[in-house]
């Protein structure tokens, strides 16, 4: 027991010493006003290269921008967890603690409002704002804006497409040059005894699907963005919400979402398509690069319609770059963000990492067209123009988690689910229920 206590005490003293050393280093750190080279920290989400600067991912952009800075700064990349929810938690913990290392952050767009509302983001310099808005798709600018102000830098913009096998669509009698509906896909899959690749696990990707279905039927999950929790109004208990529930329920109860639809994330649904168990798949553009083997029969088109007489509302995703409010180098951090998101780097990143650019000009770049051939690059570009963001709210985490919980498992979704989810989320926001 005594030896154990000594070991624990020794460990604690070691940790304390390490923390003190770290704090000492932080205290001695320099800021924008000092001379010499600075080291910026960029918290990145996982991509094609992760922390490897030779693979064409964010780490590559970090190195190239540091090299181009003429010694003004270096960029140390720190890899965030894989899931968007876990990334949010890790960033929030550091921001709430006043961590001065939060120079640059790759932020999922749904969390920008929450970070901005909490005062965790440094103001965007007025001198750089025109550059950050220049040539960007509108959905990327909107995702970077909160309360009428640009609060983050548009980096890459994502949108889901409908991936399909041309032979299967032809056999089903579908004209893929025209918009198709979820009901048409359900009928085609049911007849051919195959599946549709969807994401319905209890995670953020399920919110992506639900939101796209509701928006595609002309509805909005959140009626009044920016309202206080007790004043928040939701639009789930509506005809659009019930139409979304009908589609999810039909796919789940007919067994068309694969053998484990309630566990399907992007990877599992992609595997269904790759293995030809599904001939239709809704997923992000990285799908094309991730597929192996002969792709001659694979094509992509706009997201399916929820109802026949309304245009679809493709999901919007991507990454915005935020600068921490407690960063000691906000000026240099924004200078680095300008380099990271310049025209050439946007095109390079899209071609090598498979993540679509927020700059329109990238979609005519030769390497981008090579990475996304046969009109796929243009389809992504067009989809971004009509993509629908998830609810912009400082309470997004509560709204999304409540939605996922009440719509799970997909096989239990009914016409009452939207009303049940709405009541639950409102109670959570009022502090009368727990997630």
CSV table of C-alpha atoms in Angstrom, one decimal:
chain,number,residue,atom,x,y,z
A,1,UNK,CA,0.0,0.0,0.0
A,2,UNK,CA,2.8,2.4,1.0
A,3,UNK,CA,4.7,1.6,-2.2
A,4,UNK,CA,1.6,2.2,-4.2
A,5,UNK,CA,1.0,5.5,-2.6
A,6,UNK,CA,4.6,6.6,-3.2
A,7,UNK,CA,4.3,5.6,-6.8
A,8,UNK,CA,1.0,7.5,-7.2
A,9,UNK,CA,2.6,10.5,-5.4
A,10,UNK,CA,5.6,10.3,-7.6
A,11,UNK,CA,3.5,10.2,-10.7
A,12,UNK,CA,1.5,13.2,-9.5
A,13,UNK,CA,4.7,15.1,-8.7
A,14,UNK,CA,6.0,14.3,-12.2
A,15,UNK,CA,2.8,15.4,-13.8
A,16,UNK,CA,2.7,18.6,-11.7
A,17,UNK,CA,6.3,19.3,-12.7
A,18,UNK,CA,5.4,18.7,-16.3
A,19,UNK,CA,2.4,21.0,-16.1
A,20,UNK,CA,4.5,23.7,-14.4
A,21,UNK,CA,7.1,23.4,-17.1
A,22,UNK,CA,4.4,23.6,-19.7
A,23,UNK,CA,2.9,26.6,-18.0
A,24,UNK,CA,6.3,28.2,-17.7
A,25,UNK,CA,6.8,27.7,-21.4
A,26,UNK,CA,3.4,29.2,-22.1
A,27,UNK,CA,4.2,32.2,-19.9
A,28,UNK,CA,7.4,32.8,-21.8
A,29,UNK,CA,5.7,32.5,-25.2
A,30,UNK,CA,5.7,35.4,-27.5
A,31,UNK,CA,2.8,37.1,-29.2
A,32,UNK,CA,2.1,39.0,-32.5
A,33,UNK,CA,3.9,42.1,-31.2
A,34,UNK,CA,7.2,40.3,-30.7
A,35,UNK,CA,9.8,39.7,-33.3
A,36,UNK,CA,11.2,36.4,-34.6
A,37,UNK,CA,9.5,33.2,-35.8
A,38,UNK,CA,6.4,32.0,-34.0
A,39,UNK,CA,4.9,28.6,-33.7
A,40,UNK,CA,1.2,28.3,-34.4
A,41,UNK,CA,-0.8,25.3,-33.4
A,42,UNK,CA,-3.5,24.1,-35.8
A,43,UNK,CA,-6.0,21.5,-34.5
A,44,UNK,CA,-7.0,19.5,-37.5
A,45,UNK,CA,-9.7,16.9,-38.1
A,46,UNK,CA,-8.5,13.6,-39.6
A,47,UNK,CA,-8.0,13.6,-43.4
A,48,UNK,CA,-6.0,11.9,-46.1
A,49,UNK,CA,-2.7,12.5,-44.4
A,50,UNK,CA,-3.5,13.3,-40.8
A,51,UNK,CA,-0.3,14.6,-39.4
A,52,UNK,CA,1.9,13.4,-42.3
A,53,UNK,CA,2.9,16.5,-44.4
A,54,UNK,CA,3.7,14.4,-47.4
A,55,UNK,CA,0.1,13.2,-48.2
A,56,UNK,CA,-1.6,16.3,-49.4
A,57,UNK,CA,-3.8,16.9,-46.4
A,58,UNK,CA,-4.0,19.7,-43.9
A,59,UNK,CA,-0.5,18.9,-42.6
A,60,UNK,CA,0.8,19.5,-46.1
A,61,UNK,CA,-0.9,22.9,-46.3
A,62,UNK,CA,0.5,23.8,-42.8
A,63,UNK,CA,4.1,23.0,-44.0
A,64,UNK,CA,3.7,24.9,-47.4
A,65,UNK,CA,2.2,28.0,-45.7
A,66,UNK,CA,5.0,28.0,-43.0
A,67,UNK,CA,7.6,27.7,-45.8
A,68,UNK,CA,6.0,30.5,-47.7
A,69,UNK,CA,5.9,32.8,-44.6
A,70,UNK,CA,9.6,33.5,-44.9
A,71,UNK,CA,10.2,32.4,-41.4
A,72,UNK,CA,7.5,34.4,-39.7
A,73,UNK,CA,5.7,31.3,-38.4
A,74,UNK,CA,5.8,27.6,-38.2
A,75,UNK,CA,2.6,25.5,-37.8
A,76,UNK,CA,2.4,22.5,-35.5
A,77,UNK,CA,-0.6,20.3,-36.3
A,78,UNK,CA,-2.5,18.5,-33.6
A,79,UNK,CA,-4.9,15.8,-34.7
A,80,UNK,CA,-8.4,15.8,-33.3
A,81,UNK,CA,-10.6,12.7,-32.8
A,82,UNK,CA,-12.4,11.1,-35.7
A,83,UNK,CA,-16.0,12.0,-34.9
A,84,UNK,CA,-17.3,15.6,-35.2
A,85,UNK,CA,-18.9,15.3,-31.7
A,86,UNK,CA,-15.6,14.2,-30.1
A,87,UNK,CA,-13.8,17.0,-31.9
A,88,UNK,CA,-16.3,19.5,-30.5
A,89,UNK,CA,-15.8,18.3,-27.0
A,90,UNK,CA,-12.0,18.4,-27.2
A,91,UNK,CA,-11.9,21.9,-28.6
A,92,UNK,CA,-14.5,23.2,-26.1
A,93,UNK,CA,-12.5,21.8,-23.2
A,94,UNK,CA,-9.4,23.7,-24.2
A,95,UNK,CA,-11.2,26.9,-25.2
A,96,UNK,CA,-13.2,26.9,-21.9
A,97,UNK,CA,-9.9,26.6,-20.0
A,98,UNK,CA,-8.4,29.6,-21.8
A,99,UNK,CA,-5.8,27.5,-23.7
A,100,UNK,CA,-3.5,30.0,-25.5
A,101,UNK,CA,-2.4,27.3,-28.0
A,102,UNK,CA,-5.7,27.5,-29.8
A,103,UNK,CA,-4.3,29.4,-32.7
A,104,UNK,CA,-6.1,27.6,-35.6
A,105,UNK,CA,-9.0,25.2,-35.4
A,106,UNK,CA,-10.7,23.1,-38.0
A,107,UNK,CA,-14.3,23.4,-36.9
A,108,UNK,CA,-17.3,21.5,-38.2
A,109,UNK,CA,-19.8,24.2,-39.5
A,110,UNK,CA,-22.5,23.2,-37.1
A,111,UNK,CA,-20.4,24.2,-34.1
A,112,UNK,CA,-19.4,27.6,-35.4
A,113,UNK,CA,-22.4,29.3,-33.8
A,114,UNK,CA,-21.8,27.7,-30.4
A,115,UNK,CA,-18.1,28.7,-30.4
A,116,UNK,CA,-18.9,32.3,-31.5
A,117,UNK,CA,-21.7,32.8,-29.1
A,118,UNK,CA,-19.5,31.7,-26.2
A,119,UNK,CA,-16.8,34.3,-27.3
A,120,UNK,CA,-14.3,31.6,-28.1
A,121,UNK,CA,-13.3,33.0,-31.6
A,122,UNK,CA,-11.0,35.9,-32.2
A,123,UNK,CA,-12.6,38.6,-34.5
A,124,UNK,CA,-11.9,38.3,-38.2
A,125,UNK,CA,-9.7,41.2,-39.3
A,126,UNK,CA,-11.6,43.6,-41.4
A,127,UNK,CA,-8.6,43.8,-43.8
A,128,UNK,CA,-8.9,40.1,-44.6
A,129,UNK,CA,-12.6,39.7,-44.7
A,130,UNK,CA,-13.0,40.5,-48.4
A,131,UNK,CA,-10.3,37.8,-49.2
A,132,UNK,CA,-12.2,35.3,-47.0
A,133,UNK,CA,-15.5,36.0,-48.9
A,134,UNK,CA,-13.9,36.2,-52.4
A,135,UNK,CA,-15.1,33.5,-54.8
A,136,UNK,CA,-16.7,31.4,-52.0
A,137,UNK,CA,-19.9,29.4,-52.5
A,138,UNK,CA,-22.7,31.1,-50.6
A,139,UNK,CA,-23.3,28.0,-48.3
A,140,UNK,CA,-19.7,28.3,-47.0
A,141,UNK,CA,-20.1,32.0,-46.2
A,142,UNK,CA,-23.3,31.3,-44.4
A,143,UNK,CA,-21.8,28.5,-42.4
A,144,UNK,CA,-19.0,30.9,-41.3
A,145,UNK,CA,-21.4,33.7,-40.2
A,146,UNK,CA,-23.1,34.2,-36.9
A,147,UNK,CA,-25.3,37.1,-35.9
A,148,UNK,CA,-24.5,38.8,-39.2
A,149,UNK,CA,-20.8,38.7,-38.8
A,150,UNK,CA,-18.1,36.6,-40.4
A,151,UNK,CA,-16.6,34.7,-37.5
A,152,UNK,CA,-14.6,31.9,-39.2
A,153,UNK,CA,-12.8,31.4,-42.5
A,154,UNK,CA,-14.5,29.2,-45.1
A,155,UNK,CA,-12.1,26.3,-45.8
A,156,UNK,CA,-13.6,23.3,-47.5
A,157,UNK,CA,-17.3,22.7,-48.3
A,158,UNK,CA,-19.0,19.4,-48.4
A,159,UNK,CA,-22.3,18.2,-49.8
A,160,UNK,CA,-23.8,14.8,-50.2
A,161,UNK,CA,-24.5,13.3,-53.6
A,162,UNK,CA,-26.6,10.4,-54.8
A,163,UNK,CA,-24.1,7.7,-56.0
A,164,UNK,CA,-25.5,5.0,-58.2
A,165,UNK,CA,-24.7,2.2,-60.7
A,166,UNK,CA,-25.8,3.2,-64.1
A,167,UNK,CA,-26.8,-0.4,-65.0
A,168,UNK,CA,-29.0,-0.7,-62.0
A,169,UNK,CA,-30.7,2.7,-62.6
A,170,UNK,CA,-31.4,1.7,-66.2
A,171,UNK,CA,-32.8,-1.7,-65.2
A,172,UNK,CA,-35.1,0.1,-62.7
A,173,UNK,CA,-36.3,2.5,-65.5
A,174,UNK,CA,-34.9,5.6,-63.7
A,175,UNK,CA,-33.9,8.6,-65.9
A,176,UNK,CA,-30.9,9.9,-63.9
A,177,UNK,CA,-30.7,13.0,-66.0
A,178,UNK,CA,-33.7,14.2,-64.0
A,179,UNK,CA,-34.3,14.4,-60.3
A,180,UNK,CA,-35.3,11.2,-58.6
A,181,UNK,CA,-37.2,10.8,-55.3
A,182,UNK,CA,-36.6,8.6,-52.3
A,183,UNK,CA,-39.8,6.7,-53.1
A,184,UNK,CA,-38.3,5.8,-56.6
A,185,UNK,CA,-35.1,4.6,-55.0
A,186,UNK,CA,-37.1,2.6,-52.4
A,187,UNK,CA,-39.2,0.9,-55.2
A,188,UNK,CA,-36.0,0.2,-57.3
A,189,UNK,CA,-34.2,-1.4,-54.3
A,190,UNK,CA,-37.2,-3.3,-53.2
A,191,UNK,CA,-37.7,-4.8,-56.7
A,192,UNK,CA,-34.1,-5.7,-57.2
A,193,UNK,CA,-33.7,-7.1,-53.6
A,194,UNK,CA,-30.8,-4.7,-52.9
A,195,UNK,CA,-30.1,-2.0,-50.4
A,196,UNK,CA,-29.7,1.8,-50.2
A,197,UNK,CA,-26.7,3.1,-48.5
A,198,UNK,CA,-27.8,5.5,-45.8
A,199,UNK,CA,-26.4,6.7,-42.4
A,200,UNK,CA,-28.7,6.0,-39.5
A,201,UNK,CA,-26.4,5.2,-36.6
A,202,UNK,CA,-26.9,7.2,-33.4
A,203,UNK,CA,-24.4,9.9,-34.4
A,204,UNK,CA,-24.1,13.2,-36.2
A,205,UNK,CA,-24.5,11.6,-39.7
A,206,UNK,CA,-28.0,10.6,-38.8
A,207,UNK,CA,-28.9,14.2,-38.1
A,208,UNK,CA,-27.5,15.0,-41.5
A,209,UNK,CA,-30.0,12.6,-43.1
A,210,UNK,CA,-33.0,13.7,-41.0
A,211,UNK,CA,-32.3,17.4,-41.7
A,212,UNK,CA,-32.0,16.8,-45.4
A,213,UNK,CA,-35.3,14.9,-45.5
A,214,UNK,CA,-37.1,17.6,-43.5
A,215,UNK,CA,-35.7,20.4,-45.6
A,216,UNK,CA,-36.4,18.6,-48.8
A,217,UNK,CA,-40.1,18.5,-47.8
A,218,UNK,CA,-40.0,22.3,-47.3
A,219,UNK,CA,-39.6,22.2,-43.6
A,220,UNK,CA,-37.1,23.5,-41.0
A,221,UNK,CA,-36.0,21.8,-37.9
A,222,UNK,CA,-35.2,25.1,-36.2
A,223,UNK,CA,-37.6,28.0,-36.8
A,224,UNK,CA,-35.8,30.8,-35.0
A,225,UNK,CA,-31.9,30.6,-35.1
A,226,UNK,CA,-30.2,32.4,-32.3
A,227,UNK,CA,-33.1,32.4,-29.9
A,228,UNK,CA,-32.6,31.7,-26.2
A,229,UNK,CA,-33.1,28.1,-25.2
A,230,UNK,CA,-36.6,28.7,-23.6
A,231,UNK,CA,-37.7,30.7,-26.7
A,232,UNK,CA,-36.5,28.2,-29.3
A,233,UNK,CA,-39.2,27.0,-31.7
A,234,UNK,CA,-38.8,23.8,-33.7
A,235,UNK,CA,-40.5,22.7,-36.9
A,236,UNK,CA,-40.3,18.9,-36.5
A,237,UNK,CA,-44.0,18.4,-35.6
A,238,UNK,CA,-45.0,19.2,-39.1
A,239,UNK,CA,-46.0,17.6,-42.4
A,240,UNK,CA,-42.3,17.9,-43.5
A,241,UNK,CA,-41.2,16.1,-40.3
A,242,UNK,CA,-43.7,13.3,-40.8
A,243,UNK,CA,-42.6,12.9,-44.4
A,244,UNK,CA,-39.0,12.5,-43.3
A,245,UNK,CA,-40.2,9.9,-40.7
A,246,UNK,CA,-42.1,8.0,-43.3
A,247,UNK,CA,-39.1,7.6,-45.6
A,248,UNK,CA,-36.8,6.5,-42.7
A,249,UNK,CA,-39.4,4.1,-41.4
A,250,UNK,CA,-40.1,2.6,-44.8
A,251,UNK,CA,-36.4,1.9,-45.6
A,252,UNK,CA,-35.8,0.4,-42.1
A,253,UNK,CA,-39.0,-1.7,-42.0
A,254,UNK,CA,-38.5,-3.1,-45.5
A,255,UNK,CA,-34.9,-3.9,-44.7
A,256,UNK,CA,-33.5,-1.8,-47.5
A,257,UNK,CA,-30.8,0.0,-45.4
A,258,UNK,CA,-28.7,-3.1,-45.0
A,259,UNK,CA,-28.6,-5.7,-42.2
A,260,UNK,CA,-27.6,-3.1,-39.6
A,261,UNK,CA,-29.1,0.2,-40.7
A,262,UNK,CA,-29.0,1.4,-37.0
A,263,UNK,CA,-25.2,1.0,-37.0
A,264,UNK,CA,-24.5,2.4,-40.4
A,265,UNK,CA,-22.1,5.4,-40.6
A,266,UNK,CA,-20.4,6.6,-43.8
A,267,UNK,CA,-18.0,3.7,-43.9
A,268,UNK,CA,-20.6,0.9,-43.5
A,269,UNK,CA,-22.9,2.4,-46.1
A,270,UNK,CA,-19.9,2.8,-48.5
A,271,UNK,CA,-19.1,-0.8,-47.9
A,272,UNK,CA,-22.6,-1.8,-49.0
A,273,UNK,CA,-22.2,0.1,-52.2
A,274,UNK,CA,-18.6,-1.1,-52.8
A,275,UNK,CA,-19.8,-4.7,-52.3
A,276,UNK,CA,-22.7,-4.2,-54.7
A,277,UNK,CA,-25.2,-5.0,-52.0
A,278,UNK,CA,-26.5,-1.5,-52.6
A,279,UNK,CA,-26.8,0.2,-56.0
A,280,UNK,CA,-27.7,3.6,-54.6
A,281,UNK,CA,-25.8,5.5,-51.9
A,282,UNK,CA,-26.1,9.0,-50.4
A,283,UNK,CA,-22.6,10.1,-49.2
A,284,UNK,CA,-20.0,12.8,-49.4
A,285,UNK,CA,-17.7,13.3,-52.5
A,286,UNK,CA,-14.8,11.4,-51.0
A,287,UNK,CA,-16.8,8.3,-52.1
A,288,UNK,CA,-15.4,8.3,-55.6
A,289,UNK,CA,-11.8,8.2,-54.4
A,290,UNK,CA,-12.6,5.6,-51.8
A,291,UNK,CA,-14.2,3.2,-54.2
A,292,UNK,CA,-11.8,0.5,-55.6
A,293,UNK,CA,-11.9,-1.5,-58.8
A,294,UNK,CA,-13.7,-0.6,-62.0
A,295,UNK,CA,-15.7,2.6,-61.7
A,296,UNK,CA,-17.1,2.7,-65.2
A,297,UNK,CA,-20.6,1.8,-64.0
A,298,UNK,CA,-20.5,4.4,-61.1
A,299,UNK,CA,-22.0,7.9,-61.5
A,300,UNK,CA,-23.3,10.6,-59.2
A,301,UNK,CA,-26.1,13.1,-59.4
A,302,UNK,CA,-28.0,15.5,-57.1
A,303,UNK,CA,-29.4,14.3,-53.8
A,304,UNK,CA,-32.8,12.6,-54.0
A,305,UNK,CA,-36.0,14.5,-53.5
A,306,UNK,CA,-38.1,14.0,-50.4
A,307,UNK,CA,-41.3,14.9,-52.3
A,308,UNK,CA,-41.7,14.9,-56.1
A,309,UNK,CA,-42.7,18.5,-56.5
A,310,UNK,CA,-40.0,20.1,-54.4
A,311,UNK,CA,-36.2,20.4,-55.2
A,312,UNK,CA,-34.0,18.4,-52.9
A,313,UNK,CA,-32.1,19.9,-50.1
A,314,UNK,CA,-28.6,18.3,-50.2
A,315,UNK,CA,-26.7,18.2,-46.9
A,316,UNK,CA,-24.1,20.8,-46.3
A,317,UNK,CA,-20.9,20.0,-44.4
A,318,UNK,CA,-17.2,20.8,-44.5
A,319,UNK,CA,-14.8,22.6,-42.3
A,320,UNK,CA,-14.4,26.2,-41.2
A,321,UNK,CA,-11.1,27.6,-39.7
A,322,UNK,CA,-11.5,29.4,-36.4
A,323,UNK,CA,-8.9,31.4,-34.5
A,324,UNK,CA,-9.0,31.1,-30.7
A,325,UNK,CA,-9.9,34.2,-28.8
A,326,UNK,CA,-7.1,33.5,-26.3
A,327,UNK,CA,-4.5,32.9,-29.0
A,328,UNK,CA,-1.3,35.0,-28.5
A,329,UNK,CA,-0.9,35.3,-32.3
A,330,UNK,CA,-4.3,36.0,-33.8
A,331,UNK,CA,-2.9,38.2,-36.5
A,332,UNK,CA,-0.4,35.6,-37.7
A,333,UNK,CA,-3.1,32.9,-37.3
A,334,UNK,CA,-5.4,34.7,-39.7
A,335,UNK,CA,-2.5,35.4,-42.0
A,336,UNK,CA,-1.9,31.6,-42.0
A,337,UNK,CA,-5.6,31.0,-42.6
A,338,UNK,CA,-5.5,33.2,-45.7
A,339,UNK,CA,-2.6,31.1,-47.0
A,340,UNK,CA,-4.3,27.8,-46.2
A,341,UNK,CA,-7.5,28.8,-48.0
A,342,UNK,CA,-5.9,30.6,-51.1
A,343,UNK,CA,-7.0,29.5,-54.5
A,344,UNK,CA,-4.1,27.1,-55.2
A,345,UNK,CA,-4.3,25.4,-51.9
A,346,UNK,CA,-8.0,24.9,-52.1
A,347,UNK,CA,-7.6,23.2,-55.5
A,348,UNK,CA,-4.6,21.1,-54.3
A,349,UNK,CA,-6.5,20.0,-51.2
A,350,UNK,CA,-9.6,19.0,-53.1
A,351,UNK,CA,-7.6,17.0,-55.6
A,352,UNK,CA,-5.5,15.2,-53.1
A,353,UNK,CA,-7.7,14.9,-50.0
A,354,UNK,CA,-11.0,14.6,-51.8
A,355,UNK,CA,-12.6,17.3,-49.7
A,356,UNK,CA,-14.4,19.9,-52.0
A,357,UNK,CA,-13.2,23.5,-52.1
A,358,UNK,CA,-15.2,26.4,-50.9
A,359,UNK,CA,-13.7,28.5,-53.8
A,360,UNK,CA,-15.7,28.2,-57.0
A,361,UNK,CA,-12.6,28.5,-59.2
A,362,UNK,CA,-11.3,25.2,-57.9
A,363,UNK,CA,-13.9,23.3,-59.8
A,364,UNK,CA,-12.2,24.1,-63.2
A,365,UNK,CA,-8.7,23.1,-62.0
A,366,UNK,CA,-7.2,20.4,-64.1
A,367,UNK,CA,-6.2,18.2,-61.1
A,368,UNK,CA,-9.6,18.6,-59.5
A,369,UNK,CA,-11.3,17.5,-62.8
A,370,UNK,CA,-9.0,14.5,-62.9
A,371,UNK,CA,-9.9,13.5,-59.3
A,372,UNK,CA,-13.6,14.0,-59.9
A,373,UNK,CA,-14.2,13.0,-63.6
A,374,UNK,CA,-17.3,12.5,-65.7
A,375,UNK,CA,-19.0,15.6,-64.5
A,376,UNK,CA,-18.8,14.8,-60.8
A,377,UNK,CA,-16.9,18.0,-60.0
A,378,UNK,CA,-19.6,20.1,-61.6
A,379,UNK,CA,-22.3,18.1,-59.8
A,380,UNK,CA,-20.6,18.9,-56.4
A,381,UNK,CA,-20.3,22.5,-57.4
A,382,UNK,CA,-24.0,22.7,-58.3
A,383,UNK,CA,-25.1,20.8,-55.2
A,384,UNK,CA,-23.2,23.3,-53.0
A,385,UNK,CA,-25.3,26.1,-54.4
A,386,UNK,CA,-28.5,24.5,-53.1
A,387,UNK,CA,-27.2,22.7,-50.1
A,388,UNK,CA,-29.1,23.1,-46.8
A,389,UNK,CA,-27.2,23.6,-43.6
A,390,UNK,CA,-28.2,21.9,-40.3
A,391,UNK,CA,-29.8,24.2,-37.7
A,392,UNK,CA,-27.5,27.1,-36.8
A,393,UNK,CA,-27.9,27.4,-33.1
A,394,UNK,CA,-25.7,28.0,-30.1
A,395,UNK,CA,-27.6,24.9,-28.7
A,396,UNK,CA,-26.9,22.8,-31.8
A,397,UNK,CA,-25.3,20.0,-29.7
A,398,UNK,CA,-28.5,19.5,-27.7
A,399,UNK,CA,-30.8,19.7,-30.7
A,400,UNK,CA,-28.7,17.2,-32.7
A,401,UNK,CA,-28.3,14.7,-29.8
A,402,UNK,CA,-32.0,14.9,-28.9
A,403,UNK,CA,-33.0,14.3,-32.5
A,404,UNK,CA,-30.7,11.3,-32.9
A,405,UNK,CA,-32.0,9.7,-29.6
A,406,UNK,CA,-35.7,10.0,-30.5
A,407,UNK,CA,-35.2,8.8,-34.1
A,408,UNK,CA,-33.3,5.7,-32.9
A,409,UNK,CA,-33.6,2.9,-33.8
A,410,UNK,CA,-34.7,3.7,-37.3
A,411,UNK,CA,-37.1,0.7,-37.3
A,412,UNK,CA,-39.1,2.2,-34.4
A,413,UNK,CA,-39.6,5.5,-36.2
A,414,UNK,CA,-43.3,6.3,-36.7
A,415,UNK,CA,-45.5,9.2,-37.6
A,416,UNK,CA,-45.5,10.2,-33.9
A,417,UNK,CA,-41.6,10.4,-33.7
A,418,UNK,CA,-41.3,14.0,-35.0
A,419,UNK,CA,-43.7,15.3,-32.3
A,420,UNK,CA,-42.0,13.2,-29.6
A,421,UNK,CA,-38.6,14.5,-30.6
A,422,UNK,CA,-39.8,18.1,-30.7
A,423,UNK,CA,-41.3,17.9,-27.2
A,424,UNK,CA,-38.1,16.2,-25.8
A,425,UNK,CA,-35.7,18.7,-27.4
A,426,UNK,CA,-37.8,21.7,-26.1
A,427,UNK,CA,-37.8,20.2,-22.6
A,428,UNK,CA,-34.0,19.8,-22.8
A,429,UNK,CA,-33.5,23.4,-23.9
A,430,UNK,CA,-35.8,24.6,-21.0
A,431,UNK,CA,-33.8,22.5,-18.5
A,432,UNK,CA,-36.7,20.2,-17.8
A,433,UNK,CA,-35.2,17.1,-19.3
A,434,UNK,CA,-31.8,15.5,-19.7
A,435,UNK,CA,-30.2,14.1,-22.8
